[in-house]
Short mmCIF file of C-alpha atoms in Angstrom, two decimals:
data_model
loop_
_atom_site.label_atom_id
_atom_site.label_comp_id
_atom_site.label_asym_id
_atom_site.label_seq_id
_atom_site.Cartn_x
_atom_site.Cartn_y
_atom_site.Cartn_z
CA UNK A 1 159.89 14.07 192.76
CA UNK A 2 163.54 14.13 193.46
CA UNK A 3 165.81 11.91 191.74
CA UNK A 4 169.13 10.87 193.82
CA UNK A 5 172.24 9.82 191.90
CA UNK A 6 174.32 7.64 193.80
CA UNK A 7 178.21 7.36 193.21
CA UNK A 8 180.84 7.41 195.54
CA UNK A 9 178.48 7.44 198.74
CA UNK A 10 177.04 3.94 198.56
CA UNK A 11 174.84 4.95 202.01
CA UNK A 12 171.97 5.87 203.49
CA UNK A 13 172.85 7.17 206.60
CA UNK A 14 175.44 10.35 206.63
CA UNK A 15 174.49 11.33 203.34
CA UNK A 16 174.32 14.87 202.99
CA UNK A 17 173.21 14.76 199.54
CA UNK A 18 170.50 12.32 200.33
CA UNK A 19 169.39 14.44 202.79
CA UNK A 20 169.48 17.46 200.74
CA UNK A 21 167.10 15.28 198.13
CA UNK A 22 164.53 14.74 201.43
CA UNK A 23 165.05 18.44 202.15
CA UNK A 24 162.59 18.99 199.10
CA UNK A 25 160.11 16.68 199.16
CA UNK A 26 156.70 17.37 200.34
CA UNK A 27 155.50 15.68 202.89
CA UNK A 28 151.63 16.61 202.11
CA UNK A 29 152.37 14.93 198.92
CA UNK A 30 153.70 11.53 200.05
CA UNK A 31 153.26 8.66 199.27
CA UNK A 32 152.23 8.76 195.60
CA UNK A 33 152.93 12.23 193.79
CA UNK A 34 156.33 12.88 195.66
CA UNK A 35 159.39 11.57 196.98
CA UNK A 36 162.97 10.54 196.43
CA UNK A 37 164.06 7.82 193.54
CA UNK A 38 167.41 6.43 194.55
CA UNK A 39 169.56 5.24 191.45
CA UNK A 40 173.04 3.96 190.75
CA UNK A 41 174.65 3.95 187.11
CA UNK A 42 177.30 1.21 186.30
CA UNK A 43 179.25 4.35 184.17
CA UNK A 44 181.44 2.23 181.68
CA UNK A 45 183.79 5.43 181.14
CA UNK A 46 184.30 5.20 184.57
CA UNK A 47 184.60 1.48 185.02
CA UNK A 48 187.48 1.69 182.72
CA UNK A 49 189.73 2.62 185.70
CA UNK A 50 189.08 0.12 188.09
CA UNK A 51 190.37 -3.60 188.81
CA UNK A 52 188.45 -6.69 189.95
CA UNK A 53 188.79 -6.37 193.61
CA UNK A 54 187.60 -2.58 193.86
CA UNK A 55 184.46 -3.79 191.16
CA UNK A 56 183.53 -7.16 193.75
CA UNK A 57 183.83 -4.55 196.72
CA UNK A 58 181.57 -2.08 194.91
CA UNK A 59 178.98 -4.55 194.12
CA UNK A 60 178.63 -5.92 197.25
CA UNK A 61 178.58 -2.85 199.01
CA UNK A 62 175.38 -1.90 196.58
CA UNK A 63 173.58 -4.66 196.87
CA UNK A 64 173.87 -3.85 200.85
CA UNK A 65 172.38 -0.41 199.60
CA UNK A 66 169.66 -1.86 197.62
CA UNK A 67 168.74 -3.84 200.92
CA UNK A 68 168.89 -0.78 203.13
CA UNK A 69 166.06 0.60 200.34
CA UNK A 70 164.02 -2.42 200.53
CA UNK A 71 163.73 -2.62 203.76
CA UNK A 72 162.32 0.72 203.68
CA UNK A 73 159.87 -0.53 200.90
CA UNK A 74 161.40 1.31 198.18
CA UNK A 75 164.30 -0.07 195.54
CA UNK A 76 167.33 1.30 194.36
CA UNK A 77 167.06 2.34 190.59
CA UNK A 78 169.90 0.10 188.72
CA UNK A 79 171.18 1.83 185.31
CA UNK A 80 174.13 1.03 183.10
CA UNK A 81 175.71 3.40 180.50
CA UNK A 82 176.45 7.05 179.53
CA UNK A 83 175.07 9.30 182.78
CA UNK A 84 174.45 12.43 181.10
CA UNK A 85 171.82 10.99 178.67
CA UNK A 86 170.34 8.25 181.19
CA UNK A 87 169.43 10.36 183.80
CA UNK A 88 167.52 13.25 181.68
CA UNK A 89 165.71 9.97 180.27
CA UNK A 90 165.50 8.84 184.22
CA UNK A 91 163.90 12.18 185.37
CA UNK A 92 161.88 12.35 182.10
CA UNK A 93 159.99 9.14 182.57
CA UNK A 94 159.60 9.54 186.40
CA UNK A 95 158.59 13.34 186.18
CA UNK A 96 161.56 14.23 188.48
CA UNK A 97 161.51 18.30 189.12
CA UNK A 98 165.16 18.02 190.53
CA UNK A 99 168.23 15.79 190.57
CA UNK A 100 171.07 15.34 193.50
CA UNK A 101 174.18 14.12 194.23
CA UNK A 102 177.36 14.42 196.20
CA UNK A 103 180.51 16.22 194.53
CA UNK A 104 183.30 14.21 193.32
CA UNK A 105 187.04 16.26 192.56
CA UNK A 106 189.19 14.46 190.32
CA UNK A 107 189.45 15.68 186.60
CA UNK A 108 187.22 13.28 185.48
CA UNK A 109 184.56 13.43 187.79
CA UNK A 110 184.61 17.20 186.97
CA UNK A 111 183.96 17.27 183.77
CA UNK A 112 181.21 14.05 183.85
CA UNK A 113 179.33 16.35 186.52
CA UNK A 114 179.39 19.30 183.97
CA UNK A 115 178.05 17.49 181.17
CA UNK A 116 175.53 15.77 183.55
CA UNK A 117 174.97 19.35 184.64
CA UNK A 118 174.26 20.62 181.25
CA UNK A 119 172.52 18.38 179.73
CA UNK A 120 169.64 18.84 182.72
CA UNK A 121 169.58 22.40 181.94
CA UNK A 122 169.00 21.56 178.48
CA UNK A 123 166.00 19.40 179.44
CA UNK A 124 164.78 21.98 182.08
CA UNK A 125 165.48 19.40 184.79
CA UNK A 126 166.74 21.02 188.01
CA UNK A 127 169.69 20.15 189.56
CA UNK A 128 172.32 20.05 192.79
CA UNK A 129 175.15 19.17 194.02
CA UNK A 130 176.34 18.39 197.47
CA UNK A 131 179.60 18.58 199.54
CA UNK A 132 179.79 15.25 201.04
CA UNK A 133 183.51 13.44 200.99
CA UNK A 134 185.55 16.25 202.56
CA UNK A 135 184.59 18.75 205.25
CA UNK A 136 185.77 21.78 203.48
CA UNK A 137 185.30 22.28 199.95
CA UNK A 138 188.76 23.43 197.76
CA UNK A 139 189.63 26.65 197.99
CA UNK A 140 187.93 26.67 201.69
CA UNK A 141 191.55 26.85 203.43
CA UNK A 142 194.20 28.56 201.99
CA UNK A 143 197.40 30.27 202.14
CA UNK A 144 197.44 33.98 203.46
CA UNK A 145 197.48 35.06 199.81
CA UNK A 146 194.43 32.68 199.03
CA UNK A 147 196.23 30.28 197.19
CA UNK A 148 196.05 26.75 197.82
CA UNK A 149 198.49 24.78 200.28
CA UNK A 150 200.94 22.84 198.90
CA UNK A 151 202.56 22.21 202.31
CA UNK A 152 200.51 19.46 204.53
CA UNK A 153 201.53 20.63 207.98
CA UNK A 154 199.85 24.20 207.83
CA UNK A 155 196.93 22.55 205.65
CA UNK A 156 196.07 20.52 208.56
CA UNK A 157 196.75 23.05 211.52
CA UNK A 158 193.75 24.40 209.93
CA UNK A 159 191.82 21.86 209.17
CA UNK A 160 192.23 20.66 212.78
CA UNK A 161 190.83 23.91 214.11
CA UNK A 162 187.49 24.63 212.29
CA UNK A 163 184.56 23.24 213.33
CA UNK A 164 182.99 20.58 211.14
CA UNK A 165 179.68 18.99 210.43
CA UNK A 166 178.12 16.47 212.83
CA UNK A 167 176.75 13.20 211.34
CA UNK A 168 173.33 13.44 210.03
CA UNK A 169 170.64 10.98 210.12
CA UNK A 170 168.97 8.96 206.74
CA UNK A 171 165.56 10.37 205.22
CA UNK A 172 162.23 8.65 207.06
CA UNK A 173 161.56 5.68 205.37
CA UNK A 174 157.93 7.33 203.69
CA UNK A 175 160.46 9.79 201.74
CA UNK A 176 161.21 7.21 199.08
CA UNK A 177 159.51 6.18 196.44
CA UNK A 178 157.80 3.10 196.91
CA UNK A 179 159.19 -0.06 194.90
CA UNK A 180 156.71 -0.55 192.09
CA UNK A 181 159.43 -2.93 190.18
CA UNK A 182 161.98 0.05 189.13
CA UNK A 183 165.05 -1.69 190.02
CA UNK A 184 166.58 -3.78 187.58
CA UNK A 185 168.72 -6.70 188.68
CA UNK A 186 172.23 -5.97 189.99
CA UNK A 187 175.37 -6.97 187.04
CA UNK A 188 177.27 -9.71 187.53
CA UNK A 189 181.08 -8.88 187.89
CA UNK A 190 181.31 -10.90 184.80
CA UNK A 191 178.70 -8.99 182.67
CA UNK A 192 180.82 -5.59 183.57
CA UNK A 193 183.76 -7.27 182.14
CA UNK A 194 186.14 -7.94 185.10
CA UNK A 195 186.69 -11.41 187.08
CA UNK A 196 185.87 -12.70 190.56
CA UNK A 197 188.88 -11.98 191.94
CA UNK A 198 191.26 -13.89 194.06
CA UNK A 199 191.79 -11.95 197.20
CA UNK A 200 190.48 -12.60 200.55
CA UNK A 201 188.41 -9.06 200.38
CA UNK A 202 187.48 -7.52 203.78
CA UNK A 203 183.33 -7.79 203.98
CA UNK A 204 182.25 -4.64 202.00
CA UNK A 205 178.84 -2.58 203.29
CA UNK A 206 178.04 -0.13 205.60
CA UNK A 207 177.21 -3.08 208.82
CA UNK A 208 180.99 -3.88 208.43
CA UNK A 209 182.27 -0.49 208.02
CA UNK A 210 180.72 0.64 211.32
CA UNK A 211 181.59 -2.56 212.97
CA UNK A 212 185.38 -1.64 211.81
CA UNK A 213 185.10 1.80 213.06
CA UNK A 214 183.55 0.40 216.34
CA UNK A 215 186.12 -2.15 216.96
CA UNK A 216 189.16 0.39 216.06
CA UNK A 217 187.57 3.24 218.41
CA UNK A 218 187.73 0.73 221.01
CA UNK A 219 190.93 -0.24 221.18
CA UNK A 220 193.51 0.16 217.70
CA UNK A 221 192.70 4.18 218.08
CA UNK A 222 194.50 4.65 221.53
CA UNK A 223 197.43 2.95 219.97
CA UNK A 224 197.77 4.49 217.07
CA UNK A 225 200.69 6.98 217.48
CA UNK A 226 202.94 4.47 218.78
CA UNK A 227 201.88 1.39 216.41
CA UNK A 228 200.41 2.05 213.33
CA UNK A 229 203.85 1.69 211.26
CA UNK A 230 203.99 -1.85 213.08
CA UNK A 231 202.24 -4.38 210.43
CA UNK A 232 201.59 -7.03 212.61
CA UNK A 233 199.99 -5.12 215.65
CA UNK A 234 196.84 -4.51 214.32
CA UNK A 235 196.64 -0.98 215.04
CA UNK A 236 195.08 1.03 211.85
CA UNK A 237 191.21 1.25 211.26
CA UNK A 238 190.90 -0.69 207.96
CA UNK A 239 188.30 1.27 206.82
CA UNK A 240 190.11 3.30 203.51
CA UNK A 241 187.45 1.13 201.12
CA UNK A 242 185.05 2.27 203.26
CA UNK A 243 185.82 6.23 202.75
CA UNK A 244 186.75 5.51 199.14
CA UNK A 245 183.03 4.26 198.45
CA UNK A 246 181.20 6.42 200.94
CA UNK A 247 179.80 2.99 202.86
CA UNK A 248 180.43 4.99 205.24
CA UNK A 249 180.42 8.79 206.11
CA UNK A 250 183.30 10.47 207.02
CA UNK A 251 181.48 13.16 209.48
CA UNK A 252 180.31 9.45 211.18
CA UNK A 253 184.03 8.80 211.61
CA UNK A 254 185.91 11.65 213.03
CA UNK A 255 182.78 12.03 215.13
CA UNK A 256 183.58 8.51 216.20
CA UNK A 257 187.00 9.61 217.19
CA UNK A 258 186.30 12.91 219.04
CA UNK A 259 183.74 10.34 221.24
CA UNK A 260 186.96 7.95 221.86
CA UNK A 261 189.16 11.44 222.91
CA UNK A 262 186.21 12.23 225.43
CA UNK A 263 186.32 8.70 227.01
CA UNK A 264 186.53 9.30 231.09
CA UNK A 265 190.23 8.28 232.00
CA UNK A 266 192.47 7.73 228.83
CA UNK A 267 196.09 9.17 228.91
CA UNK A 268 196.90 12.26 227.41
CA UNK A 269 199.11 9.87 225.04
CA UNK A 270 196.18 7.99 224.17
CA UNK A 271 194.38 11.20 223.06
CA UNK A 272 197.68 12.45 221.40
CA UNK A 273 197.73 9.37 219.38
CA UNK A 274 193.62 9.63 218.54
CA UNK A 275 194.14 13.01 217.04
CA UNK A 276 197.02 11.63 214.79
CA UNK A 277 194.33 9.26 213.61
CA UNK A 278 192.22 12.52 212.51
CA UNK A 279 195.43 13.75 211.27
CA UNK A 280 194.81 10.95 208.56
CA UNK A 281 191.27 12.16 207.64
CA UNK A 282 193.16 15.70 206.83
CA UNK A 283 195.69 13.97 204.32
CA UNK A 284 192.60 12.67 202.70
CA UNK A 285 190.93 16.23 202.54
CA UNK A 286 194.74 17.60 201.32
CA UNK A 287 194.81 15.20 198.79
CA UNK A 288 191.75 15.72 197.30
CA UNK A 289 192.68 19.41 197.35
CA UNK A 290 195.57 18.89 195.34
CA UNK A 291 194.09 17.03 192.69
CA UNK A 292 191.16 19.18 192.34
CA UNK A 293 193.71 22.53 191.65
CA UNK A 294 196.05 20.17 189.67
CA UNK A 295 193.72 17.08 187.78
CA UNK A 296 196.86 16.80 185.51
CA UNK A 297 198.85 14.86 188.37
CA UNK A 298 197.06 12.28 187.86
CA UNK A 299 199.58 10.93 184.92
CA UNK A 300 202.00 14.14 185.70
CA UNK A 301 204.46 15.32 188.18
CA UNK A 302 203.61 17.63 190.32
CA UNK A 303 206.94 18.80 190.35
CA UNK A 304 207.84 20.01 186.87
CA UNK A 305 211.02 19.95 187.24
CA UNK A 306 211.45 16.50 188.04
CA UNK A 307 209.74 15.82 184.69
CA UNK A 308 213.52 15.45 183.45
CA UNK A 309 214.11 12.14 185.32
CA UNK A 310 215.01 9.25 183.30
CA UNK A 311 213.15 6.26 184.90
CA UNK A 312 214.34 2.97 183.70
CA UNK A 313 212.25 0.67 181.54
CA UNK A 314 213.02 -2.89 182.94
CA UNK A 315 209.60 -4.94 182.11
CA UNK A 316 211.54 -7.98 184.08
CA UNK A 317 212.46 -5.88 187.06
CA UNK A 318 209.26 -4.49 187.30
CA UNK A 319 207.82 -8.03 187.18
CA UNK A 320 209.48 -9.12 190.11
CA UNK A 321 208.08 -6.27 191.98
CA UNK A 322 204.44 -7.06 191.34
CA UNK A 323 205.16 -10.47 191.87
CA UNK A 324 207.18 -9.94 195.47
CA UNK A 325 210.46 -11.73 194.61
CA UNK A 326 212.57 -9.19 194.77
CA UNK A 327 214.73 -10.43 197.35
CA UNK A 328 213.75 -7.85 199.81
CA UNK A 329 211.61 -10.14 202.35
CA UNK A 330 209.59 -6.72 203.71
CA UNK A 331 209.15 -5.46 200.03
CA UNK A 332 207.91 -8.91 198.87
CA UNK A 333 205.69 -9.16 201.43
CA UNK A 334 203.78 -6.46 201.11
CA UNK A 335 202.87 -7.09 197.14
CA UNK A 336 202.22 -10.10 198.15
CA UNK A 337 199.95 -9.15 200.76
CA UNK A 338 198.49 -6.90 198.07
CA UNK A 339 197.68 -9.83 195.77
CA UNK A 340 196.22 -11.95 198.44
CA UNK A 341 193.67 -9.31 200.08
CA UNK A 342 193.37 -6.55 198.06
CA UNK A 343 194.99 -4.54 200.95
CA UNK A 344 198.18 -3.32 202.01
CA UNK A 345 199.51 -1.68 204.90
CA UNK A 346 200.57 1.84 204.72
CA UNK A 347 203.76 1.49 205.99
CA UNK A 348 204.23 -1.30 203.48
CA UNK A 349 202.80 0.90 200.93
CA UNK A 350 205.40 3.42 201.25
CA UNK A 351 208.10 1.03 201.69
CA UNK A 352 207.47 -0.67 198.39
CA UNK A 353 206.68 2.59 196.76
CA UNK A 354 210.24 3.87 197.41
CA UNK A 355 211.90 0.58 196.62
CA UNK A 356 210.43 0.92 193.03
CA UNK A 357 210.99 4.61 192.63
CA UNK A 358 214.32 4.64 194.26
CA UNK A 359 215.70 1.00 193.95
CA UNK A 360 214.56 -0.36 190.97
CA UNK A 361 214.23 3.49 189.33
CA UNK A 362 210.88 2.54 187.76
CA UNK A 363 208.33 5.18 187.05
CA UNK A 364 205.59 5.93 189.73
CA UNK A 365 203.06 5.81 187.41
CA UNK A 366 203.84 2.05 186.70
CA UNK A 367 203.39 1.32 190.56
CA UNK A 368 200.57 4.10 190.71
CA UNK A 369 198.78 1.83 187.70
CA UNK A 370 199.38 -1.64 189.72
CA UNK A 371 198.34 -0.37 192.31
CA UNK A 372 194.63 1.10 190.78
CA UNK A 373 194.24 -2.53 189.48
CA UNK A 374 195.05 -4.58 192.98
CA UNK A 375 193.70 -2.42 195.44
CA UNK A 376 189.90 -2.84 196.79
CA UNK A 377 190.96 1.44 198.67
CA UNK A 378 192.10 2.80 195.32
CA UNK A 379 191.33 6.52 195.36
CA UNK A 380 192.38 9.13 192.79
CA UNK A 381 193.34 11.39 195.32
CA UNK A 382 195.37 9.53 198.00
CA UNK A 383 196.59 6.47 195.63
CA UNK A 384 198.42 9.63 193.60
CA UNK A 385 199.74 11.71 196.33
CA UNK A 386 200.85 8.42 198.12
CA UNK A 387 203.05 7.79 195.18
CA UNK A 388 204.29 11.09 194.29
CA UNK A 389 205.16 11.66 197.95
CA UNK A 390 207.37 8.44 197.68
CA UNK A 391 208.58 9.26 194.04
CA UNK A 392 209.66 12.90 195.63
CA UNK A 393 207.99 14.25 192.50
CA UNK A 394 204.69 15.37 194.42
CA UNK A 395 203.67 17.99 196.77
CA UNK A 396 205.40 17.71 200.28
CA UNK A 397 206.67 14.87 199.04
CA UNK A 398 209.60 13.20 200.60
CA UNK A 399 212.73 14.27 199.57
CA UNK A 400 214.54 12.77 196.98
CA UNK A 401 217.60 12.38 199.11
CA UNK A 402 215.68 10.47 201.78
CA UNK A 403 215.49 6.86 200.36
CA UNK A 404 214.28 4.24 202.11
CA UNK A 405 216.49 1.21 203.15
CA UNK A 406 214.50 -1.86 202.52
CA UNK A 407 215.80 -3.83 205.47
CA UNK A 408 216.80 -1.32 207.82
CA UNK A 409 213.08 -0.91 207.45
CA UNK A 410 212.00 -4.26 207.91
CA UNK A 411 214.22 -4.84 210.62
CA UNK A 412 212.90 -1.71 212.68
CA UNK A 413 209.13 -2.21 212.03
CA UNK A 414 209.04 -6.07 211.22
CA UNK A 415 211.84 -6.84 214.15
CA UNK A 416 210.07 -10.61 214.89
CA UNK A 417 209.37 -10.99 210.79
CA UNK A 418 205.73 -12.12 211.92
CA UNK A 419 204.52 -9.92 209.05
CA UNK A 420 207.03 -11.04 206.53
CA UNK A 421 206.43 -14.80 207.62
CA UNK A 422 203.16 -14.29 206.99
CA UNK A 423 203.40 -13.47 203.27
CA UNK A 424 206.70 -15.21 202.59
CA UNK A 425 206.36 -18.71 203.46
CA UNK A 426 209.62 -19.55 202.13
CA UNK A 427 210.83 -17.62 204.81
CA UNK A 428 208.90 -19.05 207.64
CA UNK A 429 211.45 -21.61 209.24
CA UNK A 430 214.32 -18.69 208.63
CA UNK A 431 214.91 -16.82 211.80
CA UNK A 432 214.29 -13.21 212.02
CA UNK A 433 217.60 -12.12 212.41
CA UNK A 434 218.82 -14.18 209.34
CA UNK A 435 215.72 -12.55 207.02
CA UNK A 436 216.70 -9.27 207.81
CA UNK A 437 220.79 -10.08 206.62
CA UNK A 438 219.11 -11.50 203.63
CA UNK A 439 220.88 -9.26 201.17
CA UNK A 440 224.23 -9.85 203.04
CA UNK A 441 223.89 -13.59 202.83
CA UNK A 442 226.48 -15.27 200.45
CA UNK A 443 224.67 -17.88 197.88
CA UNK A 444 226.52 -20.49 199.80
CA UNK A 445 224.73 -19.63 203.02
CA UNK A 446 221.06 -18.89 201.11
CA UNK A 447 221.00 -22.60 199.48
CA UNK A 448 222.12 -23.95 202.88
CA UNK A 449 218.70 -22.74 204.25
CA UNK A 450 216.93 -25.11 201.92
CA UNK A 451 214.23 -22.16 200.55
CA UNK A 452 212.85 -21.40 197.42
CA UNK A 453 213.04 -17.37 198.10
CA UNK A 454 215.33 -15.64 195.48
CA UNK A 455 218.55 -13.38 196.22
CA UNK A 456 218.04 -9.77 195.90
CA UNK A 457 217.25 -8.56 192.41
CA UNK A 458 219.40 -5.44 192.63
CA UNK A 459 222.39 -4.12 195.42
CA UNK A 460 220.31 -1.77 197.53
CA UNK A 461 223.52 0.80 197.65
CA UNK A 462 224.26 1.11 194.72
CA UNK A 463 220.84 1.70 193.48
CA UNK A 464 221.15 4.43 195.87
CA UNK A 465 223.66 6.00 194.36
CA UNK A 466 221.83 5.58 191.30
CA UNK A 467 218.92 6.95 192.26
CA UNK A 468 220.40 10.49 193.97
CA UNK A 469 222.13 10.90 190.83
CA UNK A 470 219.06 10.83 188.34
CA UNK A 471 217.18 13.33 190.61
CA UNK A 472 220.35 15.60 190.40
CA UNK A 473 220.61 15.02 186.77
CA UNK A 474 217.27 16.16 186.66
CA UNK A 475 216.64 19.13 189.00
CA UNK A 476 219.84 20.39 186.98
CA UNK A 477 222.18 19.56 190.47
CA UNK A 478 225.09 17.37 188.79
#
């Protein structure tokens, strides 16, 4: 019997660690004395760093799971507490000879697995673990001198040019155990201890991950290149919850895409821009690279020496931010948008990202933390190297001369304001034009536009100034 712990890969099909499960079962002893015995463990330790939308997205996207299971006539095993004593107990009461699951590479998940890993031993219990989430494992491409990149660009000229696994197909349906009332009853969000929350969540699952990956393959892929930094064009995949969770595999999507660059009659830009779309699956991979070398980055800088900035504690500042009323009509927008689905752009992300690093001089970890709570996507790996890149504190991070200028930016990828009208009502009878002069507007002319929106919170160039100073100060330039 082989016992098959499900985390981050909330799937059946693309599962490499399901499949390595399947890969030892007999099939001269099925249906009775053999077989696979799915479970999922509600892990409070690991609960503890997660917010209401990514908890709602999780559940739903197991109870899709458990459905997948039962339509195969077998259940999906539903635990809650410590994993390292439940699942000896699990493969103790079953008579499991061997336990599975997929690697996970963030400092936590690290040293969970270990303990998970020795406590088996302890019991005599077998046990494996697969490579699932990235293509290469860490330590798989490195520098000349075997070290690990710290440089994207020649991370990913690699990565690009080794061949990777295809998708693989789920276990026949007579590998699993068949249900004989093993599955408890799924938690209520409530009962875990977070609240429905009130975004407008993208449908969570596998169905509506490959129906996203479909539809982007289709048509958003071949404009990628030239539109993804455009909010309102509709041109990204949508489908980060969908890696984050494993609803779907990520072998099943860059398969997808090499199928759209082999489409009979596209444009050499068109397959340009769909390998920029696989350049994003490599920052992924990089990501989780970095923080499996360097767990510590998760509340550090990568960059010790910018460990000597002095970020500024403003609680009210900092409020304004989360709430989107800074001023900044592109900024506010996308917290808002944040707030309201759970979901934000990535141009947006880095965009409000820099304003609070490099505007408001607030500590990426604040944003970094606001983020883990709002976002249904969060993910150790890329939520952390998105925000050190735009904090300049992380590796091949932007630098910290390079700050973003909140409307130049909103004028040059929000030129109509569709996207900010969208998430700024006040702001929807204001031309375009006007909302991107907002923080040259007098008070005079803002009341005479009969809105609610508030002035800007701080003077973007002075902030500036502000801001180049503090990382001089602290790399020791001043």
């Amino acid at each position: 019997m082989q016992l098959y712990w499900h985390r981050s890969d909330l799937r059946g099909v693309d599962n490499r660690g399901l499949a390595e499960a399947a890969s030892a079962v007999s099939p001269d002893l099925l249906p009775d004395a053999d077989g696979i015995i799915p479970v999922f463990i509600f892990d409070d330790n690991a609960l503890e760093h997660d917010g209401n939308a990514r908890v709602q997205y999780m559940l739903e996207s197991i109870a899709e799971l458990r459905s997948w299971y039962r339509d195969r006539d077998s259940d999906l095993l539903i635990a809650r507490g410590d994993p390292v004593s439940i699942l000896p107990e699990l493969a103790s009461t079953h008579d499991v000879d061997r336990v599975v699951w997929n690697r996970e590479y963030s400092g936590f998940a690290q040293s969970r697995d270990q303990q998970v890993a020795d406590a088996l031993t302890e019991h005599d219990i077998a046990h494996c673990s697969v490579r699932d989430s990235i293509f290469f494992e860490p330590g798989s491409i490195t520098t000349n001198k075997g070290e690990p990149y710290s440089v994207y660009t020649y991370f990913w000229k690699k990565w690009r040019d080794r061949e990777k696994n295809a998708p693989i197909d789920a276990p026949d349906a007579d590998m699993f155990v068949p249900d004989e009332g093993i599955g408890d009853s799924l938690p209520t969000i409530d009962s875990l201890g977070f609240e429905e929350p009130t975004a407008d969540i993208q449908p969570a699952g596998t169905n509506a991950a490959r129906n996203r990956l479909s539809d982007f393959c289709a048509d958003g892929i071949y404009r990628y290149d030239d539109d993804r930094d455009y909010p309102s064009r509709d041109a990204v995949s949508r489908l980060s919850a969908d890696l984050s969770f494993g609803t779907i595999g990520v072998r099943d999507v860059h398969a997808a895409t090499v199928a759209a660059a082999e489409v009979d009659g596209i444009t050499d830009a068109e397959a340009e821009s769909v390998e920029e779309f696989q350049s994003q699956l490599a920052w992924r991979e990089f990501y989780t690279h970095v923080l499996y070398f360097n767990p510590e980055v998760v509340t550090e800088n990568y960059k010790s020496y910018e460990n000597g900035i002095q970020w500024r504690d403003d609680p009210a500042a900092l409020q304004a931010w989360k709430d989107g009323e800074t001023g900044y009509p592109i900024v506010d927008a996308g917290m808002r948008q944040l707030k309201s689905e759970a979901y934000m752009h990535n141009r947006l992300r880095m965009i409000v990202a820099s304003f609070l690093t490099k505007d408001l001089l607030i500590d990426w970890r604040e944003g970094y933390g606001h983020f883990r709570q709002y976002l249904a996507d969060h993910n150790i790996a890329n939520n952390n190297g998105g925000w050190q890149w735009a904090a300049s504190t992380g590796t091949d991070a932007q630098p910290y001369f390079r700050i973003f200028n909140p409307m130049t930016q909103g004028e040059r990828y929000d030129p109509d304001a569709e996207y900010i009208k969208q998430y700024v009502p006040e702001l929807r009878e204001v031309p375009a034009d006007t909302i991107h002069e907002w923080h040259e507007l007098s008070p005079t002319e803002r009341a005479r536009l009969d809105t609610d929106y508030p002035a800007p919170i701080v003077d973007h160039s002075k902030q500036r100034e502000k801001a180049l100073e503090m990382f001089e100060t602290a790399r020791g330039d001043a």
